[in-house]
mmCIF file of C-alpha atoms in Angstrom:
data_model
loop_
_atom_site.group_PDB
_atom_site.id
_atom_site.type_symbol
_atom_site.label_atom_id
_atom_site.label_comp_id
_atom_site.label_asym_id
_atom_site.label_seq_id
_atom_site.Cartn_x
_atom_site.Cartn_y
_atom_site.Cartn_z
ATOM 1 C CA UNK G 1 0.000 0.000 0.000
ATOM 2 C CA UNK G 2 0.899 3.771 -0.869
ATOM 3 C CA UNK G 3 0.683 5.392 2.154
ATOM 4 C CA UNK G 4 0.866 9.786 2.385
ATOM 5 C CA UNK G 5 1.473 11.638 5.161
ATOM 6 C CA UNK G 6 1.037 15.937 4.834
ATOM 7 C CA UNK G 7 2.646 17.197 8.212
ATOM 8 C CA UNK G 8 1.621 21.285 8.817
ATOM 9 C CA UNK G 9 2.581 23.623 11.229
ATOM 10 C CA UNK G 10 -0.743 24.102 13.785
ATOM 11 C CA UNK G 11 -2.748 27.478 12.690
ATOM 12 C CA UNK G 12 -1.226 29.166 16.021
ATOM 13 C CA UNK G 13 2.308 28.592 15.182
ATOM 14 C CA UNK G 14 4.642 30.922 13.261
ATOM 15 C CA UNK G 15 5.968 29.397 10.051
ATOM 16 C CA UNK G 16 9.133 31.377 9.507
ATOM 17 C CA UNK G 17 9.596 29.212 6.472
ATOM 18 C CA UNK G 18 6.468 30.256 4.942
ATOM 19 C CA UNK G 19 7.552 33.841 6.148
ATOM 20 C CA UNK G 20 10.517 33.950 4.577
ATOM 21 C CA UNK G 21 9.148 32.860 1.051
ATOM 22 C CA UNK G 22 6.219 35.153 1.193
ATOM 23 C CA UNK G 23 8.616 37.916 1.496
ATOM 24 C CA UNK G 24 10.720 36.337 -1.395
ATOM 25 C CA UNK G 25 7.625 35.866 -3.917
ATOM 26 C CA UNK G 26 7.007 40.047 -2.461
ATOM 27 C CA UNK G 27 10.298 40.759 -3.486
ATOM 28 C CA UNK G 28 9.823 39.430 -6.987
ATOM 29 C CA UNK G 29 6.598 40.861 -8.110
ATOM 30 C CA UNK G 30 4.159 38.607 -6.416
ATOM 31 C CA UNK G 31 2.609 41.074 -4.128
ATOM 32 C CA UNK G 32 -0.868 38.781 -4.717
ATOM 33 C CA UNK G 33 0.487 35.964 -2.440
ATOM 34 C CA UNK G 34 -0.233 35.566 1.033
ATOM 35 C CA UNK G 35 -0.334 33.862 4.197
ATOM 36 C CA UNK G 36 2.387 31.216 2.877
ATOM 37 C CA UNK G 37 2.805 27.858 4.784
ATOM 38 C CA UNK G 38 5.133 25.312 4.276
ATOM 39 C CA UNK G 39 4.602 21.683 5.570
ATOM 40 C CA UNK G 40 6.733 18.372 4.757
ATOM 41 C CA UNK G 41 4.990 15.295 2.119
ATOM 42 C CA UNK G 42 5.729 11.718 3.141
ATOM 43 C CA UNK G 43 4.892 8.842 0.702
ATOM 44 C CA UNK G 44 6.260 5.683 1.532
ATOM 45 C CA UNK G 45 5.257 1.738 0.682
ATOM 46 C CA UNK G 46 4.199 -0.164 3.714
ATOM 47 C CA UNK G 47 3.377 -4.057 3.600
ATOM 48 C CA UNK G 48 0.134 -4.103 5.621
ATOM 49 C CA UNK G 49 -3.093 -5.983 5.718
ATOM 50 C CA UNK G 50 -5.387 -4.170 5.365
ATOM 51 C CA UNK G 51 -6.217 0.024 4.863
ATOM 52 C CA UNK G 52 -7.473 0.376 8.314
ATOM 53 C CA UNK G 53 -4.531 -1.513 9.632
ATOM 54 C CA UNK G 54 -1.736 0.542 7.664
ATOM 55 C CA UNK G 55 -4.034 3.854 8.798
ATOM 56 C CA UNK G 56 -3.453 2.840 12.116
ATOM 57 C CA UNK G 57 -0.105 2.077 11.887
ATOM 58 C CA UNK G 58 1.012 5.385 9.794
ATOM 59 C CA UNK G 59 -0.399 7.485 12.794
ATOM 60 C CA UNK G 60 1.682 5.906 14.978
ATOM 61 C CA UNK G 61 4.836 6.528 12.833
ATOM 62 C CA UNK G 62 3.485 10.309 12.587
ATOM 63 C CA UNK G 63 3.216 10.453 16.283
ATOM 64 C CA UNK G 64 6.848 8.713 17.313
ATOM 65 C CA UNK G 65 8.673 10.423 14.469
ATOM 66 C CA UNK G 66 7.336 11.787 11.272
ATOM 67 C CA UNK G 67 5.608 14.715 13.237
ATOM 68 C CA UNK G 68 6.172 16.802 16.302
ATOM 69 C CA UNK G 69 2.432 16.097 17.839
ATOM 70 C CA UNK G 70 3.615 19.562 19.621
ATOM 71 C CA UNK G 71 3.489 22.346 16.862
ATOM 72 C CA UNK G 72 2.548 19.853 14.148
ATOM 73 C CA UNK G 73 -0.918 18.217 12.259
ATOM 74 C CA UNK G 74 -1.137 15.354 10.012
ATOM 75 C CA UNK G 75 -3.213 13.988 7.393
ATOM 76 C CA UNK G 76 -2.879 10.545 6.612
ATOM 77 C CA UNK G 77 -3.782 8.760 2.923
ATOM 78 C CA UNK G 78 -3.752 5.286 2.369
ATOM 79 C CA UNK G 79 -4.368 4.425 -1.446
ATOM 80 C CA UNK H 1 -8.018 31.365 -4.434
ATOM 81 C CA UNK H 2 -5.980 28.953 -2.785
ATOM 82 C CA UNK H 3 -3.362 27.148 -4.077
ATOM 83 C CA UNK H 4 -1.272 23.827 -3.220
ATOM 84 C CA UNK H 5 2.246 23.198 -4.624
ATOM 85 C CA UNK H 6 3.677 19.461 -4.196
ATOM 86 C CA UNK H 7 7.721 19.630 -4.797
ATOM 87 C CA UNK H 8 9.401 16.169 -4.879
ATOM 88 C CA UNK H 9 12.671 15.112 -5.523
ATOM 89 C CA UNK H 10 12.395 13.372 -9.334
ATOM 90 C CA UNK H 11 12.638 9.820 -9.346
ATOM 91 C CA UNK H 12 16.371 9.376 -10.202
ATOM 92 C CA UNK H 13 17.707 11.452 -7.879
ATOM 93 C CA UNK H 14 18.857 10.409 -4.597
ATOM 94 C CA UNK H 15 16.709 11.572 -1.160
ATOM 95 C CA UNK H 16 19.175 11.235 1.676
ATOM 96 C CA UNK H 17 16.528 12.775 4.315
ATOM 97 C CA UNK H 18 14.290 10.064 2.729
ATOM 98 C CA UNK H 19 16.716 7.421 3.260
ATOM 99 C CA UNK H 20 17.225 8.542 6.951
ATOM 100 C CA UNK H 21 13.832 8.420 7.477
ATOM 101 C CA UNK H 22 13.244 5.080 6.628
ATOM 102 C CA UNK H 23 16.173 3.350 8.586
ATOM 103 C CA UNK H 24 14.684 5.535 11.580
ATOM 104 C CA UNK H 25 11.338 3.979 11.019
ATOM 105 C CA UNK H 26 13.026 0.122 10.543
ATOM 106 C CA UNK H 27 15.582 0.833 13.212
ATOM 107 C CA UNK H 28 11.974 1.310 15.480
ATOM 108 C CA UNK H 29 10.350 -1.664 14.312
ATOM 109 C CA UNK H 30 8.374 -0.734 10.906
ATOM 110 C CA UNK H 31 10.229 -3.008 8.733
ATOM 111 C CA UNK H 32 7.096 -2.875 6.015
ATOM 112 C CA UNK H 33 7.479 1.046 5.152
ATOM 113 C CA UNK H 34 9.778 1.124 1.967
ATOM 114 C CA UNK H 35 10.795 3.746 -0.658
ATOM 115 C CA UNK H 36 10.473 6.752 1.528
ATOM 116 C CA UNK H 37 10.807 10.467 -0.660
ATOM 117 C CA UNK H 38 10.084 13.735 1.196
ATOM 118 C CA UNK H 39 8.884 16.800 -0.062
ATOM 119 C CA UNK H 40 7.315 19.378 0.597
ATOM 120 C CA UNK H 41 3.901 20.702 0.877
ATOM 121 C CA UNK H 42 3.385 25.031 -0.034
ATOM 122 C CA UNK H 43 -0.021 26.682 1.039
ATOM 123 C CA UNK H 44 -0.638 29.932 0.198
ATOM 124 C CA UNK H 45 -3.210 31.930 -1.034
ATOM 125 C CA UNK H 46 -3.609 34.110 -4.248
ATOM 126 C CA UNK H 47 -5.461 37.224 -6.071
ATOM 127 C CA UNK H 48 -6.187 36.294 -9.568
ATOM 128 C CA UNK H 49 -8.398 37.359 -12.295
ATOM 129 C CA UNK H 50 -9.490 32.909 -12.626
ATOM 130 C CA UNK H 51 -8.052 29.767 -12.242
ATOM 131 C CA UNK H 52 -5.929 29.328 -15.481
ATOM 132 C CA UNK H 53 -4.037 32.538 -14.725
ATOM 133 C CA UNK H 54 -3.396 31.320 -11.434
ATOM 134 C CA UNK H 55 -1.924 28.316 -12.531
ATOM 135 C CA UNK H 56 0.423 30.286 -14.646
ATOM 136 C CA UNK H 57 1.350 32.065 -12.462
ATOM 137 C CA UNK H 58 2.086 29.702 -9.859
ATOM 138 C CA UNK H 59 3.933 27.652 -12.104
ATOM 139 C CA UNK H 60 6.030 30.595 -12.895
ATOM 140 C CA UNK H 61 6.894 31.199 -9.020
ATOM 141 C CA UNK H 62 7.763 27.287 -9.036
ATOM 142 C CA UNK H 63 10.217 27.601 -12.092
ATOM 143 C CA UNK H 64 12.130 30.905 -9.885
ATOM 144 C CA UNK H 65 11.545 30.519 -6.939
ATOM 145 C CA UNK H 66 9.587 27.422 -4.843
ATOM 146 C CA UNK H 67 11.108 24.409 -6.568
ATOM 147 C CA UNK H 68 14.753 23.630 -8.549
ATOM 148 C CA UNK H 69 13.821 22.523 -12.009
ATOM 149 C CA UNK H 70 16.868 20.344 -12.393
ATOM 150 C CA UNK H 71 16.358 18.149 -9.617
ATOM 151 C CA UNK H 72 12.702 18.552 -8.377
ATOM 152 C CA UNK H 73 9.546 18.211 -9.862
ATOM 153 C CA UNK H 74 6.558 19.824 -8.798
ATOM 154 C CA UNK H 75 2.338 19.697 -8.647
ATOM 155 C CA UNK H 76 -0.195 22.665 -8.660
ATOM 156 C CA UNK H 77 -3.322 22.839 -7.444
ATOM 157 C CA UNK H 78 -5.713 25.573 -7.335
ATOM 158 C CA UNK H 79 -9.153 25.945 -5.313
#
């Protein structure tokens, strides 16, 4: 199974990332963009049963290591 | 409108945070998760007249700006 993980910043967090490349696009004649955020993708194959088992499973990887519960959300897809 | 860039490494090149990942994940038990890439995920949202010009121009800011042409590929989406 394909498995996708989005990982974002949490709404109340500053994304300096996001800041800095809002000020870039600014700089460069894009003064129409706005409120840039910038999150990691994670797609990886994973041997699993079935989808609700590999679900369960991803959100456990998300939560010991592929996202800091903290300051970060997730979205898992399993396709 | 709102629009969604997905920037991943293109298949042939090598994705050492990808790699790292993935012996993290086997070295904590998940020996099923396989081929891991990472990339990342840009938010941000945009004045334009409709949706083809905004997909011009977001392609645009990819080619200069959010992702390297030579080694990265990239995916827009606009809502």
């Amino acid at each position: 199974m394909q498995a996708t993980v989005h990982v974002f910043l949490k709404p109340g967090v500053l994304d300096v990332q996001g800041k800095a490349v809002e000020s870039a696009l600014h700089g460069l004649g894009w003064s129409g963009a706005n409120d840039v955020r910038i999150g990691r993708l994670i797609t990886f194959d994973l041997l699993a049963s079935d989808k609700t088992a590999a679900e369960t499973e991803v959100m456990a990887m998300c939560d010991k290591l592929l996202a800091n519960p903290v300051i970060e959300s997730y979205r898992v897809e399993i396709a």
